[in-house]
Amino acid sequence: MLFLCYWELNENMPVVDHLKIGKMLTESGLFPPEGVELIRFDMTPDYWGITIFKAASAEAVFKIVEVWRMAGTGIFKKINVSPALTVMDAKALAANLYQSFKEVEAKMK
């Protein structure tokens, strides 16, 4: 299953701490955690970014966030994780749902 994670780093935490945390997690193999396939991991100069990943379980989704929180308390100012679809898949899903809705609506007339 595909997930999109939007995050904002705590700008009050020294940059060197962000770097140490990232180095420790990647070099130790804790990030990305087991059960997570990392697709993209991008950051902006304003200290926010996105992580796009695949995970087969809720536990794996928790792990990808919690390893950062445990390694650096207060590292995130904000974080949101949600299941995601590609735009093409979302359009196809919406079209199928719309068609189903129209069929039900026609039967109810």
XYZ file of C-alpha atoms in Angstrom:
109
model
C 0.000 0.000 0.000
C 1.263 3.478 -0.902
C 1.606 6.214 1.748
C 2.495 9.884 1.666
C 4.049 11.494 4.721
C 4.253 15.295 5.005
C 6.579 16.546 7.732
C 7.993 19.762 9.116
C 11.220 19.691 11.075
C 11.456 21.643 14.305
C 13.510 24.690 13.302
C 14.373 25.276 16.971
C 16.406 22.059 16.997
C 19.986 22.698 15.841
C 20.716 21.533 12.291
C 23.647 19.495 13.577
C 21.179 17.483 15.686
C 19.046 16.763 12.598
C 22.169 15.561 10.796
C 23.306 13.350 13.688
C 19.864 11.756 13.994
C 19.654 11.081 10.249
C 23.153 9.625 10.155
C 22.505 7.371 13.142
C 19.224 6.046 11.716
C 20.496 5.397 8.194
C 23.878 3.952 9.171
C 22.330 1.654 11.785
C 19.738 0.340 9.323
C 16.821 1.589 11.419
C 15.696 3.807 8.521
C 13.967 2.807 6.437
C 12.554 0.253 8.850
C 11.772 -3.348 7.995
C 8.524 -3.638 6.057
C 8.903 -0.226 4.402
C 9.936 0.364 0.799
C 11.157 3.945 0.492
C 10.184 5.525 -2.837
C 11.044 9.202 -2.273
C 12.453 11.175 0.635
C 12.547 14.875 -0.229
C 13.193 18.056 1.745
C 12.881 21.781 1.059
C 15.097 24.652 2.259
C 12.239 25.603 4.616
C 12.724 22.354 6.586
C 9.578 20.579 5.439
C 9.413 17.594 3.186
C 7.648 14.480 2.020
C 8.340 10.806 2.271
C 6.582 8.497 -0.157
C 6.750 4.850 0.748
C 5.053 1.483 0.479
C 4.108 -0.532 3.545
C 2.058 -3.692 3.951
C 1.062 -3.153 7.576
C 0.041 -0.492 10.069
C 3.041 -1.512 12.176
C 5.436 -0.617 9.363
C 3.770 2.785 8.983
C 4.171 3.437 12.710
C 7.834 2.389 12.536
C 8.788 4.864 9.813
C 7.592 7.763 11.986
C 8.479 6.448 15.429
C 12.143 5.720 14.687
C 12.643 9.447 14.034
C 10.671 10.497 17.113
C 12.585 8.087 19.352
C 15.959 9.095 17.943
C 15.261 12.797 18.370
C 12.481 13.893 20.688
C 10.881 17.007 19.223
C 12.437 16.546 15.770
C 9.091 17.167 14.074
C 7.066 20.326 14.359
C 4.303 18.608 12.388
C 3.806 15.271 10.665
C 0.904 13.796 8.686
C 0.786 10.304 7.183
C -1.977 9.108 4.892
C -2.671 6.323 2.413
C -2.262 7.588 -1.128
C -3.034 6.739 -4.740
C -1.415 7.940 -7.916
C -3.498 10.603 -9.640
C -4.327 8.172 -12.447
C -5.502 5.512 -9.974
C -7.537 8.083 -8.045
C -9.192 9.269 -11.268
C -10.068 5.694 -12.245
C -11.489 5.017 -8.781
C -13.580 8.193 -8.893
C -14.894 7.299 -12.355
C -15.895 3.808 -11.178
C -17.583 5.170 -8.061
C -19.416 7.781 -10.116
C -20.655 5.109 -12.524
C -21.841 2.927 -9.629
C -23.619 5.893 -8.073
C -25.365 6.727 -11.356
C -26.509 3.096 -11.763
C -27.976 3.039 -8.246
C -29.584 6.421 -8.800
C -31.207 5.218 -12.057
C -32.628 2.125 -10.319
C -34.166 4.250 -7.577
C -36.210 6.398 -9.994
